[in-house]
């Protein structure tokens, strides 16, 4: 699993390099491709990143032309993040070799085996999100951020 994960990260980084974005920005864009347009808050939930981090991701992806912000028709305060399909398509072609390799592999499994693999992947994703939250708590505890008092008012100079 670790080798597969590492290889997936390296493949994604190679694609991200060609696209001129970071690997984590590419991963966030993948969630948008899979789920469709969503709010920054929803993207944060899906990725386990903070909303502040997502703002930076969206800013970079928007600057690169891969996403755009769209105001909700009924509530102008609500903003959705949507992909720009014609620009996303330029990246999609880079995944063809991986798609072909995986389809060749999957063709060797029975339907029951594929169902098990799908269950493993879905539950593995959920476990990864839980681990990300636990890691955030651990880091906050070790760095003392969770216990640091919040300052009020204007920052001191």
mmCIF file of C-alpha atoms in Angstrom:
data_model
loop_
_atom_site.group_PDB
_atom_site.id
_atom_site.type_symbol
_atom_site.label_atom_id
_atom_site.label_comp_id
_atom_site.label_asym_id
_atom_site.label_seq_id
_atom_site.Cartn_x
_atom_site.Cartn_y
_atom_site.Cartn_z
ATOM 1 C CA UNK A 1 0.000 0.000 0.000
ATOM 2 C CA UNK A 2 2.800 2.406 0.829
ATOM 3 C CA UNK A 3 4.512 1.734 -2.497
ATOM 4 C CA UNK A 4 1.240 2.214 -4.371
ATOM 5 C CA UNK A 5 0.525 5.408 -2.475
ATOM 6 C CA UNK A 6 4.016 6.760 -3.090
ATOM 7 C CA UNK A 7 3.821 5.885 -6.797
ATOM 8 C CA UNK A 8 0.452 7.634 -7.042
ATOM 9 C CA UNK A 9 1.910 10.736 -5.400
ATOM 10 C CA UNK A 10 4.868 10.729 -7.803
ATOM 11 C CA UNK A 11 2.609 10.252 -10.824
ATOM 12 C CA UNK A 12 0.375 13.102 -9.634
ATOM 13 C CA UNK A 13 3.391 15.329 -9.059
ATOM 14 C CA UNK A 14 4.591 14.670 -12.610
ATOM 15 C CA UNK A 15 1.157 15.699 -13.926
ATOM 16 C CA UNK A 16 1.117 18.748 -11.634
ATOM 17 C CA UNK A 17 4.568 19.780 -12.891
ATOM 18 C CA UNK A 18 3.322 19.729 -16.489
ATOM 19 C CA UNK A 19 0.220 21.713 -15.437
ATOM 20 C CA UNK A 20 2.352 24.249 -13.566
ATOM 21 C CA UNK A 21 0.638 23.716 -10.201
ATOM 22 C CA UNK A 22 1.503 21.933 -6.960
ATOM 23 C CA UNK A 23 0.635 18.321 -6.275
ATOM 24 C CA UNK A 24 -1.757 19.251 -3.479
ATOM 25 C CA UNK A 25 -3.489 21.784 -5.758
ATOM 26 C CA UNK A 26 -3.911 19.016 -8.340
ATOM 27 C CA UNK A 27 -5.377 16.722 -5.679
ATOM 28 C CA UNK A 28 -7.906 19.380 -4.696
ATOM 29 C CA UNK A 29 -8.814 19.869 -8.336
ATOM 30 C CA UNK A 30 -9.386 16.123 -8.572
ATOM 31 C CA UNK A 31 -12.010 16.376 -5.809
ATOM 32 C CA UNK A 32 -13.710 19.117 -7.823
ATOM 33 C CA UNK A 33 -13.634 16.903 -10.916
ATOM 34 C CA UNK A 34 -15.114 13.980 -9.011
ATOM 35 C CA UNK A 35 -17.762 15.849 -7.007
ATOM 36 C CA UNK A 36 -18.590 18.823 -9.226
ATOM 37 C CA UNK A 37 -18.818 22.439 -8.172
ATOM 38 C CA UNK A 38 -18.825 23.029 -4.450
ATOM 39 C CA UNK A 39 -18.151 25.623 -1.801
ATOM 40 C CA UNK A 40 -14.677 26.106 -0.370
ATOM 41 C CA UNK A 41 -16.015 24.777 2.942
ATOM 42 C CA UNK A 42 -17.128 21.540 1.301
ATOM 43 C CA UNK A 43 -13.749 21.173 -0.423
ATOM 44 C CA UNK A 44 -12.088 21.623 2.966
ATOM 45 C CA UNK A 45 -14.303 18.846 4.417
ATOM 46 C CA UNK A 46 -13.454 16.457 1.590
ATOM 47 C CA UNK A 47 -9.716 17.079 1.698
ATOM 48 C CA UNK A 48 -9.184 17.524 5.422
ATOM 49 C CA UNK A 49 -7.466 20.871 4.749
ATOM 50 C CA UNK A 50 -8.351 24.055 6.599
ATOM 51 C CA UNK A 51 -10.577 26.629 4.930
ATOM 52 C CA UNK A 52 -7.610 29.002 4.953
ATOM 53 C CA UNK A 53 -5.495 26.497 3.050
ATOM 54 C CA UNK A 54 -8.338 25.928 0.593
ATOM 55 C CA UNK A 55 -8.542 29.664 -0.089
ATOM 56 C CA UNK A 56 -4.900 29.587 -1.183
ATOM 57 C CA UNK A 57 -5.482 26.485 -3.310
ATOM 58 C CA UNK A 58 -8.462 28.066 -5.050
ATOM 59 C CA UNK A 59 -6.576 31.314 -5.615
ATOM 60 C CA UNK A 60 -3.711 29.426 -7.292
ATOM 61 C CA UNK A 61 -6.008 27.210 -9.382
ATOM 62 C CA UNK A 62 -8.036 30.222 -10.469
ATOM 63 C CA UNK A 63 -4.874 32.105 -11.461
ATOM 64 C CA UNK A 64 -3.754 29.055 -13.489
ATOM 65 C CA UNK A 65 -7.151 28.979 -15.233
ATOM 66 C CA UNK A 66 -8.337 25.609 -13.920
ATOM 67 C CA UNK A 67 -11.197 26.805 -11.689
ATOM 68 C CA UNK A 68 -13.469 29.790 -11.341
ATOM 69 C CA UNK A 69 -15.546 31.201 -8.531
ATOM 70 C CA UNK A 70 -19.285 31.372 -9.207
ATOM 71 C CA UNK A 71 -21.830 33.227 -7.091
ATOM 72 C CA UNK A 72 -24.980 31.357 -6.107
ATOM 73 C CA UNK A 73 -27.985 32.541 -8.147
ATOM 74 C CA UNK A 74 -30.264 32.792 -5.101
ATOM 75 C CA UNK A 75 -27.786 33.793 -2.380
ATOM 76 C CA UNK A 76 -25.083 36.111 -3.715
ATOM 77 C CA UNK A 77 -23.062 35.662 -0.503
ATOM 78 C CA UNK A 78 -22.492 31.990 -1.322
ATOM 79 C CA UNK A 79 -19.617 31.221 -3.678
ATOM 80 C CA UNK A 80 -19.021 27.944 -5.490
ATOM 81 C CA UNK A 81 -15.767 26.684 -6.929
ATOM 82 C CA UNK A 82 -16.187 25.172 -10.408
ATOM 83 C CA UNK A 83 -13.696 23.685 -12.829
ATOM 84 C CA UNK A 84 -13.028 25.172 -16.263
ATOM 85 C CA UNK A 85 -13.600 22.071 -18.439
ATOM 86 C CA UNK A 86 -11.626 23.177 -21.491
ATOM 87 C CA UNK A 87 -8.530 23.782 -19.346
ATOM 88 C CA UNK A 88 -9.028 20.617 -17.289
ATOM 89 C CA UNK A 89 -9.094 18.602 -20.528
ATOM 90 C CA UNK A 90 -5.468 19.573 -21.179
ATOM 91 C CA UNK A 91 -4.507 17.694 -18.015
ATOM 92 C CA UNK A 92 -6.866 14.762 -18.577
ATOM 93 C CA UNK A 93 -4.832 13.430 -21.502
ATOM 94 C CA UNK A 94 -1.881 12.935 -19.147
ATOM 95 C CA UNK A 95 -3.877 10.349 -17.202
ATOM 96 C CA UNK A 96 -4.544 8.093 -20.219
ATOM 97 C CA UNK A 97 -1.543 5.784 -19.582
ATOM 98 C CA UNK A 98 -2.605 5.317 -15.935
ATOM 99 C CA UNK A 99 -6.232 4.700 -16.925
ATOM 100 C CA UNK A 100 -5.189 2.086 -19.480
ATOM 101 C CA UNK A 101 -2.899 0.322 -17.017
ATOM 102 C CA UNK A 102 -5.591 0.237 -14.330
ATOM 103 C CA UNK A 103 -8.300 -0.992 -16.726
ATOM 104 C CA UNK A 104 -5.988 -3.807 -17.797
ATOM 105 C CA UNK A 105 -5.456 -4.742 -14.142
ATOM 106 C CA UNK A 106 -9.147 -4.481 -13.201
ATOM 107 C CA UNK A 107 -10.131 -6.776 -16.072
ATOM 108 C CA UNK A 108 -8.382 -9.610 -14.221
ATOM 109 C CA UNK A 109 -10.726 -9.361 -11.196
ATOM 110 C CA UNK A 110 -14.187 -10.827 -10.705
ATOM 111 C CA UNK A 111 -17.167 -8.577 -9.918
ATOM 112 C CA UNK A 112 -17.046 -9.718 -6.276
ATOM 113 C CA UNK A 113 -13.359 -8.868 -6.027
ATOM 114 C CA UNK A 114 -13.966 -5.443 -7.585
ATOM 115 C CA UNK A 115 -16.758 -4.787 -5.077
ATOM 116 C CA UNK A 116 -14.372 -5.627 -2.243
ATOM 117 C CA UNK A 117 -11.721 -3.314 -3.691
ATOM 118 C CA UNK A 118 -14.262 -0.500 -4.018
ATOM 119 C CA UNK A 119 -15.318 -0.983 -0.408
ATOM 120 C CA UNK A 120 -11.681 -0.966 0.678
ATOM 121 C CA UNK A 121 -11.031 2.257 -1.264
ATOM 122 C CA UNK A 122 -14.113 4.039 0.149
ATOM 123 C CA UNK A 123 -13.371 2.994 3.716
ATOM 124 C CA UNK A 124 -9.672 3.738 3.251
ATOM 125 C CA UNK A 125 -10.552 7.292 2.209
ATOM 126 C CA UNK A 126 -12.659 7.750 5.351
ATOM 127 C CA UNK A 127 -9.883 6.311 7.513
ATOM 128 C CA UNK A 128 -7.433 8.712 5.864
ATOM 129 C CA UNK A 129 -9.646 11.682 6.744
ATOM 130 C CA UNK A 130 -9.871 10.489 10.349
ATOM 131 C CA UNK A 131 -6.091 10.099 10.471
ATOM 132 C CA UNK A 132 -5.659 13.615 9.056
ATOM 133 C CA UNK A 133 -7.848 15.047 11.820
ATOM 134 C CA UNK A 134 -5.942 13.057 14.449
ATOM 135 C CA UNK A 135 -2.646 14.323 13.023
ATOM 136 C CA UNK A 136 -3.889 17.923 13.228
ATOM 137 C CA UNK A 137 -4.757 17.397 16.886
ATOM 138 C CA UNK A 138 -1.378 15.823 17.582
ATOM 139 C CA UNK A 139 0.484 18.669 15.886
ATOM 140 C CA UNK A 140 -1.556 21.288 17.745
ATOM 141 C CA UNK A 141 -0.875 19.563 21.046
ATOM 142 C CA UNK A 142 2.852 19.217 20.389
ATOM 143 C CA UNK A 143 3.249 22.809 19.208
ATOM 144 C CA UNK A 144 0.998 24.216 21.932
ATOM 145 C CA UNK A 145 -1.256 25.917 19.409
ATOM 146 C CA UNK A 146 -4.386 24.421 20.900
ATOM 147 C CA UNK A 147 -3.561 25.913 24.310
ATOM 148 C CA UNK A 148 -2.260 29.279 23.097
ATOM 149 C CA UNK A 149 -4.427 32.196 24.229
ATOM 150 C CA UNK A 150 -6.185 34.095 21.480
ATOM 151 C CA UNK A 151 -5.270 37.783 21.244
ATOM 152 C CA UNK A 152 -8.047 40.299 20.928
ATOM 153 C CA UNK A 153 -7.982 43.648 19.241
ATOM 154 C CA UNK A 154 -5.367 45.002 16.885
ATOM 155 C CA UNK A 155 -2.054 43.209 16.480
ATOM 156 C CA UNK A 156 0.903 44.753 18.303
ATOM 157 C CA UNK A 157 3.714 46.297 16.301
#
